[in-house]
Short mmCIF file of C-alpha atoms in Angstrom, two decimals:
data_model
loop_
_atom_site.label_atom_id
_atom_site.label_comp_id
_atom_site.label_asym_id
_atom_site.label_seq_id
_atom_site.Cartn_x
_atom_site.Cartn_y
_atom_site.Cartn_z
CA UNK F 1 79.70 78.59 54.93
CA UNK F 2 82.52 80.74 54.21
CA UNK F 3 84.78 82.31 56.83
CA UNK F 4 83.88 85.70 55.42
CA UNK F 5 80.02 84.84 56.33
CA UNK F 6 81.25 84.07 59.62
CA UNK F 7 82.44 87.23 60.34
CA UNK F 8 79.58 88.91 58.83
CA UNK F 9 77.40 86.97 61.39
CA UNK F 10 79.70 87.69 63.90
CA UNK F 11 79.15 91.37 63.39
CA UNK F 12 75.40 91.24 63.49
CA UNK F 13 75.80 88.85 66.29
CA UNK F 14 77.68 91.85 68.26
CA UNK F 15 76.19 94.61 66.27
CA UNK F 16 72.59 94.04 64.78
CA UNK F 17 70.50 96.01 62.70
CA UNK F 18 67.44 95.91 63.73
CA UNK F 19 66.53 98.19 67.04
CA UNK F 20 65.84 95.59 69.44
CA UNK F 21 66.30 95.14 73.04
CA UNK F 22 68.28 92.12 73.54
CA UNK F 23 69.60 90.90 77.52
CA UNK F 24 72.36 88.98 76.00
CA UNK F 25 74.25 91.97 74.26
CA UNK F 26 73.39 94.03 76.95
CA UNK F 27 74.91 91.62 79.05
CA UNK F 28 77.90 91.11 76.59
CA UNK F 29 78.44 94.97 76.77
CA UNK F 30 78.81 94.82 80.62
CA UNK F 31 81.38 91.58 80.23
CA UNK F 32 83.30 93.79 77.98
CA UNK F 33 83.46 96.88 80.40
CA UNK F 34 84.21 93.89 83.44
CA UNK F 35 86.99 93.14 81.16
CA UNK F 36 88.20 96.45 80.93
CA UNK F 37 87.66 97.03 84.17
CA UNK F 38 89.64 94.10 85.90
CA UNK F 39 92.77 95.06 83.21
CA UNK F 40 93.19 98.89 84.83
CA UNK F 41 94.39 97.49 88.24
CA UNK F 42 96.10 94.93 86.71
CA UNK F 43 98.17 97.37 84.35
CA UNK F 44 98.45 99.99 87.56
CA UNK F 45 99.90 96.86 89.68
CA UNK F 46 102.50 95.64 87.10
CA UNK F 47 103.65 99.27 86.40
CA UNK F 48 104.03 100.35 89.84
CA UNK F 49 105.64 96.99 90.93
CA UNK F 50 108.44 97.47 88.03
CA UNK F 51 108.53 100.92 88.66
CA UNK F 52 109.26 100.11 92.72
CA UNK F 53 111.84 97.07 92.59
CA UNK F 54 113.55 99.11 89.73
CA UNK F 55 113.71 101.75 91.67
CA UNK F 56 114.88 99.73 95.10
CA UNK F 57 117.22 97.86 93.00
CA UNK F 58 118.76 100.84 92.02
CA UNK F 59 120.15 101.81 95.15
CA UNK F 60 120.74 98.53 96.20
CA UNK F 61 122.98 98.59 94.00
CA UNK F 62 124.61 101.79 93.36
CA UNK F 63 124.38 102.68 96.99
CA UNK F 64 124.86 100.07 99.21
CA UNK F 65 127.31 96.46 97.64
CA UNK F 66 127.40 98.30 94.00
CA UNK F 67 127.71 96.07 91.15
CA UNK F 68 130.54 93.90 92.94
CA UNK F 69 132.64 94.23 96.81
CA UNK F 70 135.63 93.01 97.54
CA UNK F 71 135.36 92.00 101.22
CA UNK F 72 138.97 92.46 103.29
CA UNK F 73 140.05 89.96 105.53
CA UNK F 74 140.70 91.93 109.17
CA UNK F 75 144.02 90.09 108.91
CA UNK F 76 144.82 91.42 105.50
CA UNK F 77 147.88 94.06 105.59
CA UNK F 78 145.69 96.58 103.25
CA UNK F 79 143.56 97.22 106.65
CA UNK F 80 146.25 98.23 108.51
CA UNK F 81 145.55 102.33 107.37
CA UNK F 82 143.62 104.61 105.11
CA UNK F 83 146.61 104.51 102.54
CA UNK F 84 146.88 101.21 102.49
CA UNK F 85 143.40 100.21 101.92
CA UNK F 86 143.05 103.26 99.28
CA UNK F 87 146.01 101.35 97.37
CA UNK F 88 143.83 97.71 97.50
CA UNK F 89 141.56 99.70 95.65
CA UNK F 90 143.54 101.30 92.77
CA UNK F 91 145.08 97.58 92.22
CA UNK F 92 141.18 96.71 91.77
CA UNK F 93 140.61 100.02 89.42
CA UNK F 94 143.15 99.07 86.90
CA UNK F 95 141.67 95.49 86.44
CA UNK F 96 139.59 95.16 82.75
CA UNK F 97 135.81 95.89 83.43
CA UNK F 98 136.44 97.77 86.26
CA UNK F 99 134.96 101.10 85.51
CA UNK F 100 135.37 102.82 89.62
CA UNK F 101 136.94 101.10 92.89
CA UNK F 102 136.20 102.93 95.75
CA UNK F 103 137.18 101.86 99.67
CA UNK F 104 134.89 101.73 102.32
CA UNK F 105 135.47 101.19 106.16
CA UNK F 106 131.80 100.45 107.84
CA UNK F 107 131.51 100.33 111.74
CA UNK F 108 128.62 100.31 114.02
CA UNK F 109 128.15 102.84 116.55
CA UNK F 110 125.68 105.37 118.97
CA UNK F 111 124.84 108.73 117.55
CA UNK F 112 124.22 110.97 120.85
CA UNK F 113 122.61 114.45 120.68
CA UNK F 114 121.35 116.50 123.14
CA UNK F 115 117.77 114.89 123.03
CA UNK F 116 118.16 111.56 121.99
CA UNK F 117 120.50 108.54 120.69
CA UNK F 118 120.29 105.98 117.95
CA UNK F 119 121.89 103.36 116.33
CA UNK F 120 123.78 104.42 112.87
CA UNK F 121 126.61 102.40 110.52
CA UNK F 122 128.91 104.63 109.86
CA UNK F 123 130.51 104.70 106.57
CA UNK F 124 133.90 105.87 106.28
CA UNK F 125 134.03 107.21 102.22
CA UNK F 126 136.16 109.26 100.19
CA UNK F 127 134.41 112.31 99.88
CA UNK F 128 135.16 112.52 95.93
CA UNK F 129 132.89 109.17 95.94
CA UNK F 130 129.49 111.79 95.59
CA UNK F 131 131.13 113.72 92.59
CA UNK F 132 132.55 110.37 90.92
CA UNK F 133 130.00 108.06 91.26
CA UNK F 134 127.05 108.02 88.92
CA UNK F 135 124.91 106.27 91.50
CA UNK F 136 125.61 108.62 94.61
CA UNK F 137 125.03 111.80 92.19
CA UNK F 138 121.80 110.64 91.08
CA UNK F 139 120.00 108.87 93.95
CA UNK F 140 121.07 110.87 96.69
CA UNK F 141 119.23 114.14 97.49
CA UNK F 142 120.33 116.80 99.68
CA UNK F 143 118.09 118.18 101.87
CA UNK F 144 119.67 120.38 103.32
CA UNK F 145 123.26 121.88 103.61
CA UNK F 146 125.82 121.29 101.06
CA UNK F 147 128.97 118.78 100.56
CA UNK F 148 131.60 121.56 100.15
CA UNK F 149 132.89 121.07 103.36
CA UNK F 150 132.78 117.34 103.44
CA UNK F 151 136.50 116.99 102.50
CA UNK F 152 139.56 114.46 103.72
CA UNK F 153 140.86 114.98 107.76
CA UNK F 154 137.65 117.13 108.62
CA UNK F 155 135.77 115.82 111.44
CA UNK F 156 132.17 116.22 109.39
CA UNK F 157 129.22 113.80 108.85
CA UNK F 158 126.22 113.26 106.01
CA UNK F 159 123.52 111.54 107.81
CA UNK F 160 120.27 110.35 106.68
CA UNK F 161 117.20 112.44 107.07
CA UNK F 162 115.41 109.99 109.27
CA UNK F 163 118.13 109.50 111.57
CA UNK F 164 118.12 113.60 111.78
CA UNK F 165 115.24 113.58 112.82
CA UNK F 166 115.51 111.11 115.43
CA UNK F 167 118.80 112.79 116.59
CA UNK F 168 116.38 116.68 116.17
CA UNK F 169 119.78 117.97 114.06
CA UNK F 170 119.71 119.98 110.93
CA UNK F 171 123.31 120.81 109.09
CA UNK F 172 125.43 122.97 110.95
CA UNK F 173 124.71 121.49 114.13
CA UNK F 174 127.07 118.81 115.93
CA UNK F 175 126.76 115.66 117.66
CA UNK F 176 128.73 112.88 119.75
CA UNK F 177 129.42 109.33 117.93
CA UNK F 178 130.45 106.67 120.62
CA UNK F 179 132.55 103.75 119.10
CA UNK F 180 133.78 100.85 121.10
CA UNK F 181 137.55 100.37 121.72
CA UNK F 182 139.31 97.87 122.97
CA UNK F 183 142.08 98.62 125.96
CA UNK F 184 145.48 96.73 125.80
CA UNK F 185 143.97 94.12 128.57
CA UNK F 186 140.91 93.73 126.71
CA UNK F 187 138.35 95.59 128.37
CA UNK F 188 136.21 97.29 125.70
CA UNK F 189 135.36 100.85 126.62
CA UNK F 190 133.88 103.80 124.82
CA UNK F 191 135.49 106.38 122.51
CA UNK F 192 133.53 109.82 122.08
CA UNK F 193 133.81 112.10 118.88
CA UNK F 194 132.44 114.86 118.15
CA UNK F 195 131.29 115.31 114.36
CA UNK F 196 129.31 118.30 112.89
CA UNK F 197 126.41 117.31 110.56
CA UNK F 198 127.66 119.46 106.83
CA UNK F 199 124.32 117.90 105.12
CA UNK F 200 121.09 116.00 105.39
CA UNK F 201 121.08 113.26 102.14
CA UNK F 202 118.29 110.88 101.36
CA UNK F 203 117.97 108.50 98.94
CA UNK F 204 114.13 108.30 98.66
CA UNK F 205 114.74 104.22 100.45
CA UNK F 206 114.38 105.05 104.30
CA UNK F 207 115.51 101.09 104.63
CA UNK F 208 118.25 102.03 102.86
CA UNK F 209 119.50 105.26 104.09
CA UNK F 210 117.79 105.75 107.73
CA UNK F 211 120.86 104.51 109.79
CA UNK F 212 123.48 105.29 107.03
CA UNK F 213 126.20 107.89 108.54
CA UNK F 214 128.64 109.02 106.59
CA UNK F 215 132.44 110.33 107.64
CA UNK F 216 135.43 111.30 105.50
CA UNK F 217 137.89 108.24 104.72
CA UNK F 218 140.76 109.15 106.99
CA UNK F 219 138.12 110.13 109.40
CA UNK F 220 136.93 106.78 109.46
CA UNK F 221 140.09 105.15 110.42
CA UNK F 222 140.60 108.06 113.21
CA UNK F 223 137.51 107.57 115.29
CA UNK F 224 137.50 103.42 115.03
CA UNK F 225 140.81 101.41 116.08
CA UNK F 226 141.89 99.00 113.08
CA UNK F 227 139.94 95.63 112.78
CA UNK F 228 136.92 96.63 114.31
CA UNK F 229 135.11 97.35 111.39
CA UNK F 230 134.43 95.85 108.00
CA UNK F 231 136.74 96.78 105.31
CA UNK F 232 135.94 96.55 101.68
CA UNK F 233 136.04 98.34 98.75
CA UNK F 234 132.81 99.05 96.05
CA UNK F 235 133.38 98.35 92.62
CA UNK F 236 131.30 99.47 89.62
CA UNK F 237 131.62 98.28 85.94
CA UNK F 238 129.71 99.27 82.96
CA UNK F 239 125.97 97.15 83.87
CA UNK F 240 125.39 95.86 86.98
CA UNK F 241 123.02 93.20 84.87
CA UNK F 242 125.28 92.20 82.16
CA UNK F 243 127.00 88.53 81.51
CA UNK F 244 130.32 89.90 81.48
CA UNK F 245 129.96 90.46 85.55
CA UNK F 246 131.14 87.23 86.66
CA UNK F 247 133.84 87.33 84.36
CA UNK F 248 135.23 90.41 85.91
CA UNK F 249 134.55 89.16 89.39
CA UNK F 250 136.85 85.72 88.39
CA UNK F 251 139.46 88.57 87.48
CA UNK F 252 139.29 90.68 90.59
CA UNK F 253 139.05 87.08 92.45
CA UNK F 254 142.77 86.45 90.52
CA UNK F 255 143.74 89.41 91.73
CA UNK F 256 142.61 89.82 95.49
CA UNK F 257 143.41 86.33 96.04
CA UNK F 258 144.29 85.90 99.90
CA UNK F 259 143.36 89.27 101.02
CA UNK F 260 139.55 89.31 100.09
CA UNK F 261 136.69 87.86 98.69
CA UNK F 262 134.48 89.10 95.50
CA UNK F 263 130.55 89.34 95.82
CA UNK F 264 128.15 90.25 93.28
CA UNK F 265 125.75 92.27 93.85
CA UNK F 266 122.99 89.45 93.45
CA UNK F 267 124.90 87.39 95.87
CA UNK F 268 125.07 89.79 98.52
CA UNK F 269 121.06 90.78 98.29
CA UNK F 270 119.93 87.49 97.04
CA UNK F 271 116.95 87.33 99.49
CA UNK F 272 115.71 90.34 99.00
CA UNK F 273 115.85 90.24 95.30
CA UNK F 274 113.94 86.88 95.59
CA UNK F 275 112.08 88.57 97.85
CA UNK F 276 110.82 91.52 95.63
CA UNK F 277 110.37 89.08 92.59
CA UNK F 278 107.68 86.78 93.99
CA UNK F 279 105.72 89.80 95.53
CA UNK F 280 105.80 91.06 92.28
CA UNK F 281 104.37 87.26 90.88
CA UNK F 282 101.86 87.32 93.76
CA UNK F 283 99.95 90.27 92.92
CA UNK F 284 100.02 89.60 89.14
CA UNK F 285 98.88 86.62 89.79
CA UNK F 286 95.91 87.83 91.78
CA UNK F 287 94.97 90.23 89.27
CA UNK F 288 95.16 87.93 86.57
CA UNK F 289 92.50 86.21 88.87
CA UNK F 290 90.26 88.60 88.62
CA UNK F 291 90.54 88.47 85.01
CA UNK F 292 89.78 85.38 84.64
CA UNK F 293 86.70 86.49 86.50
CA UNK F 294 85.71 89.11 84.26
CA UNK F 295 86.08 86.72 81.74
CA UNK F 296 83.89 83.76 82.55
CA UNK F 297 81.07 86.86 81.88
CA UNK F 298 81.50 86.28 78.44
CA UNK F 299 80.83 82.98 78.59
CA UNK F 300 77.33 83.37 80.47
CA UNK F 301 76.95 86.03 77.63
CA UNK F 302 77.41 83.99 74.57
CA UNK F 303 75.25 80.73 76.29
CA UNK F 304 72.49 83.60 76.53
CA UNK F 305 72.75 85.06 72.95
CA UNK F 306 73.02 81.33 71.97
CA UNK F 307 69.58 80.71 73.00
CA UNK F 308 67.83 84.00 71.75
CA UNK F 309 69.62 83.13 67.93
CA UNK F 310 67.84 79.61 68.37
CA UNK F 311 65.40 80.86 65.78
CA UNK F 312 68.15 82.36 63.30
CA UNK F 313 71.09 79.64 64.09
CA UNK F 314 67.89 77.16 63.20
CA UNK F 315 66.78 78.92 59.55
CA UNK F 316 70.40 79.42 58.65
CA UNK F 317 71.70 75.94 59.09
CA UNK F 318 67.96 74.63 56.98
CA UNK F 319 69.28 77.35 54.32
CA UNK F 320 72.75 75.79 53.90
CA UNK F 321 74.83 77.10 57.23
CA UNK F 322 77.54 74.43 58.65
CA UNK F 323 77.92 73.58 61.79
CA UNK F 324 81.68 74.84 62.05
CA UNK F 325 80.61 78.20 60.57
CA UNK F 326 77.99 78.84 63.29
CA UNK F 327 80.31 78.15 65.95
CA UNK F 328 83.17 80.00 64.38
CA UNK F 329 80.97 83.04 63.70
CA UNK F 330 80.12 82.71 68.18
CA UNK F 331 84.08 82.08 68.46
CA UNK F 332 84.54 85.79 67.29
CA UNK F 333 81.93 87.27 69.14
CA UNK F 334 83.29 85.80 72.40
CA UNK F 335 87.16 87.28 71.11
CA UNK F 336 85.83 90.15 70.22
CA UNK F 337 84.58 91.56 73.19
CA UNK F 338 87.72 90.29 75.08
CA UNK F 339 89.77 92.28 72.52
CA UNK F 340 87.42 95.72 73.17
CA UNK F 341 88.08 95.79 76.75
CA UNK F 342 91.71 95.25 76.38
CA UNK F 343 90.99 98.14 74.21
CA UNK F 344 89.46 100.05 77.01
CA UNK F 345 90.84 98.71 80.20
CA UNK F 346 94.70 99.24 78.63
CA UNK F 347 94.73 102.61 77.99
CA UNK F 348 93.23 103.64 81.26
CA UNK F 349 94.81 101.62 82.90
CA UNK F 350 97.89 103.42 81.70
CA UNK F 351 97.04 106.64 81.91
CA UNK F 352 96.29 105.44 85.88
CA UNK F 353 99.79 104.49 85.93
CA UNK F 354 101.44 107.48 84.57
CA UNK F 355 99.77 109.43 87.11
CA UNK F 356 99.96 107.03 89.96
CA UNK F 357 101.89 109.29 92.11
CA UNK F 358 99.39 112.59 91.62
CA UNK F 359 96.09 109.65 92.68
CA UNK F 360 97.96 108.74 95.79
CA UNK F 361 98.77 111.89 96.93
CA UNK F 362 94.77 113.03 95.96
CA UNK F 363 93.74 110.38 98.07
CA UNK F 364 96.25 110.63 101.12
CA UNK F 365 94.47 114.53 101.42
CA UNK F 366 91.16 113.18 100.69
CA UNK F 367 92.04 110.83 103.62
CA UNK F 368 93.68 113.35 106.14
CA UNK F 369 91.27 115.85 105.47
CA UNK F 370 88.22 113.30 106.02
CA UNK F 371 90.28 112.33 109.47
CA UNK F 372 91.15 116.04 110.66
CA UNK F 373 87.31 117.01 109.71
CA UNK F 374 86.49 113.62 112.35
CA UNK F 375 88.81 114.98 114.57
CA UNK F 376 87.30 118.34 115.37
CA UNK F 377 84.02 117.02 115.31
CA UNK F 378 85.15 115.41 118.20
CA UNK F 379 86.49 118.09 119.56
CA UNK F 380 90.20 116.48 119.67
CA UNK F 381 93.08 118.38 118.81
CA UNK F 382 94.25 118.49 115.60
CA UNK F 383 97.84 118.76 115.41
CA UNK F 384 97.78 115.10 117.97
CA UNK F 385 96.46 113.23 114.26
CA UNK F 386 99.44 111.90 112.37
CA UNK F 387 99.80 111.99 109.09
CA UNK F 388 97.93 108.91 106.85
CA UNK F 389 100.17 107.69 104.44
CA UNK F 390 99.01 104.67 101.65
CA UNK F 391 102.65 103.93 101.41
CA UNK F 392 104.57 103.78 104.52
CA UNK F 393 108.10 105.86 103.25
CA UNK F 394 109.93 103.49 105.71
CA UNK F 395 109.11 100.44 103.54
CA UNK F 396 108.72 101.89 99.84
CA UNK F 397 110.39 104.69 97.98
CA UNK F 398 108.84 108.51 98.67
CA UNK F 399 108.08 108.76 94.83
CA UNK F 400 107.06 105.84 92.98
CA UNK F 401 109.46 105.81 89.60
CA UNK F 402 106.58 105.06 86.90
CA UNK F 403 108.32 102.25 84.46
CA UNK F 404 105.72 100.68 81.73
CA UNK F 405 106.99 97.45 81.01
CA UNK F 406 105.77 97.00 77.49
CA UNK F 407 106.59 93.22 76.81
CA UNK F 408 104.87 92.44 80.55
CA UNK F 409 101.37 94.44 78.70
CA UNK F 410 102.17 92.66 75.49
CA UNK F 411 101.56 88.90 77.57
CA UNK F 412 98.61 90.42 79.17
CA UNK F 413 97.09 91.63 75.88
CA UNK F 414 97.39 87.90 74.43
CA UNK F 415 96.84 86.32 77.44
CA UNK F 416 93.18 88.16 77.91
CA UNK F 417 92.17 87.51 74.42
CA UNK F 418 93.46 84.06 74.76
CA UNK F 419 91.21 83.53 77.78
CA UNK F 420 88.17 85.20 75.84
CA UNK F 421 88.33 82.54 73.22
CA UNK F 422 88.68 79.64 75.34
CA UNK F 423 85.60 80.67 77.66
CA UNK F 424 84.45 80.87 74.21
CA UNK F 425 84.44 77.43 73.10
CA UNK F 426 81.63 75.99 75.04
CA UNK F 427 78.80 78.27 74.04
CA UNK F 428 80.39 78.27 70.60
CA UNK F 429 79.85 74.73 70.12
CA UNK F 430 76.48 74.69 71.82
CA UNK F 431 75.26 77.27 69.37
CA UNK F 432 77.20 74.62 66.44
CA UNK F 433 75.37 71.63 67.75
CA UNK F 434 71.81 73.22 67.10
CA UNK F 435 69.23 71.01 65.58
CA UNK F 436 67.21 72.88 63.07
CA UNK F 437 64.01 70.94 62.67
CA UNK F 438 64.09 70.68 66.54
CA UNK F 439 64.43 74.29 66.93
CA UNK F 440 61.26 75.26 63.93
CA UNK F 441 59.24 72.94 65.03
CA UNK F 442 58.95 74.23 68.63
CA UNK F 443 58.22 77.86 67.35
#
């Protein structure tokens, strides 16, 4: 038996001519659309999940440690002023790979407004650091006011649009910062300021952004008393991902020697790197589950077209047929249908993908309109019902960034025909093992 004939009895295996009602391809039709089925979340999951840590990586990096921070010692002579510190940084600028150095003095303290307080770190920036850096262009969004008048020695503020809310302040208005300061005997007492908010910026991350605060560099070093905050300064190079990173931190560590130490990004947001990797593992790994699921249909399939091609499997091995032939030609019928639902699950489950932002937001109405109908069946008041959200903004990005990793789809293409040809095998070599004079003479 030929491989050719194989295929041809493949294809009336999966396709036959005459018009017949058969269970088993029925039933192999529904383990192909199972197939397809159980791909579409798993392509939707694997998209999104790129698409998110991508997109949380991003400003991990280019907003918070950037691609590598040089930590200042509070003992270190470069924290002794804003001109001081800003000259650390252009000794860290001119080093090879270095593509920006900018110098950063974080504190904690209390944001105060007339109806409430909160927690914020304050950031003390150069203001050029939003025009210069590509990161801070790109991932911030201002919603509302502007940064013209966010310039050196003015006494304004950028704060997140979470903590604005918190604090009830839109741009234009002002509000007290309290910083702790420490008295010549020791006593730590509180220093007031009085900042006015010039814009509300968000950078899509509420984790991120919520308690960020924002003040002009000199500013920085006017409100808080030297060594009470953490002085470093952000450096960005070419990509954040590339080998050549650790050689440029052993340069800058050659450099800063004594006054500071060099962290990569990685090292600084190891855990939650690690962190966003195995999620990302966990729920591939229970999609691929269900699969695997999907798949074992096949097999149930084939053992059930096995025994209605008793008849045929019997006068085609008494005609000539090998063994190996028959079970090749059940081989393809069991790859076959894995391969047409990757053909059907893969493209919808891309084109769920694409539009994965558009479905969430059609079910959050479908959801809040549902709850508000409850609501005033009940005869509760409306405008008490908060909002339902699928995707709580204070733990994922407000848009999901829609990244289709291509080599990720490629492993789950050959993965699920792989798995349709080894729950193949079984019924395959059942239908092979057939005994034709056992099979005729029952008939």
């Amino acid at each position: 038996m030929t491989i050719r004939s194989s295929f041809l009895l493949a294809l009336r295996l999966i396709f036959p001519k005459a018009d017949k009602s058969s269970v088993a391809r029925k039933s192999l039709s529904g383990a192909l659309f199972c197939i397809g089925i159980s791909i579409v979340p798993l392509v939707v999951v694997l998209t999104v999940s790129n698409g998110m840590i991508q997109g949380m990586t991003e400003r991990i990096i280019g907003l918070s440690s950037s691609h590598l921070e040089a930590v200042l010692s509070n003992a270190s002579d470069y924290v002794s002023d804003a001109e001081s510190l800003l000259q650390f940084s252009e000794k860290l600028a001119a080093i090879d790979g270095v593509v920006n150095a900018f110098p950063e003095m974080n504190a904690t303290a209390l944001a105060a407004s007339a109806s409430f307080r909160v927690g914020v770190q304050v950031r003390a920036v150069l203001p050029e650091m939003f025009a210069r850096s590509d990161s801070f262009k790109s991932l911030f969004t201002i919603t509302e006011g502007s940064y013209d008048d966010f310039i050196a020695g003015t006494r304004a503020a950028l704060i997140g649009q979470k903590t604005a809310e918190k604090l009830g302040v839109h741009a234009g208005d002002s509000f007290r910062l309290i910083a702790a300061s420490t008295s010549k005997s020791g006593s730590i007492l509180p220093r007031v300021s009085t900042l006015k908010v010039m814009a509300i910026i968000s950078s899509g991350y509420q984790e991120l952004d919520a308690a960020w605060l924002f003040v002009p560099f000199d500013t920085g070093f006017d409100i808080f008393r030297t060594g009470t905050g953490r002085y470093s300064v952000l450096m960005e190079t070419v990509d954040a991902f590339s080998a050549e990173l650790m050689r440029i931190q052993e340069r800058c560590v050659h450099v800063v020697e004594g006054d500071a130490t060099v962290y990569r990004w990685d090292e600084l947001n190891q855990t939650q790197y690690e962190n966003f990797s195995s999620t990302k593992v966990m729920l591939v790994f229970i999609m691929l589950l269900i699969v695997l699921v999907a798949s074992v249909n096949i097999s149930s399939s084939l053992v059930m077209l096995v025994m209605e091609k008793r008849r045929e499997i019997a006068i085609l091995k008494s005609i000539g047929a090998s063994s190996h032939g028959i079970a090749f030609s059940f081989l393809i019928a069991g790859t076959a249908t894995g391969i047409g639902g990757v053909l059907v699950g893969l493209p919808l489950g891309l084109l769920c993908a694409v539009n994965v932002n558009q479905i969430i937001q059609f079910i959050e109405n479908v959801m809040n309109g549902a709850a508000k109908f409850l609501y005033l069946l009940q005869g509760n008041n409306v405008a008490d019902l908060a909002h339902i959200n699928l995707l709580d903004p204070a733990y994922y990005l407000s848009e999901i960034p829609v990244l289709v990793p291509f080599r990720d789809l490629a492993v789950i293409v050959i993965s699920t025909i792989l798995l349709s040809l080894a729950v193949s095998v079984i019924p395959a070599y059942k239908a092979g093992r057939e005994k034709p004079l056992e099979t005729l003479r029952k008939i």
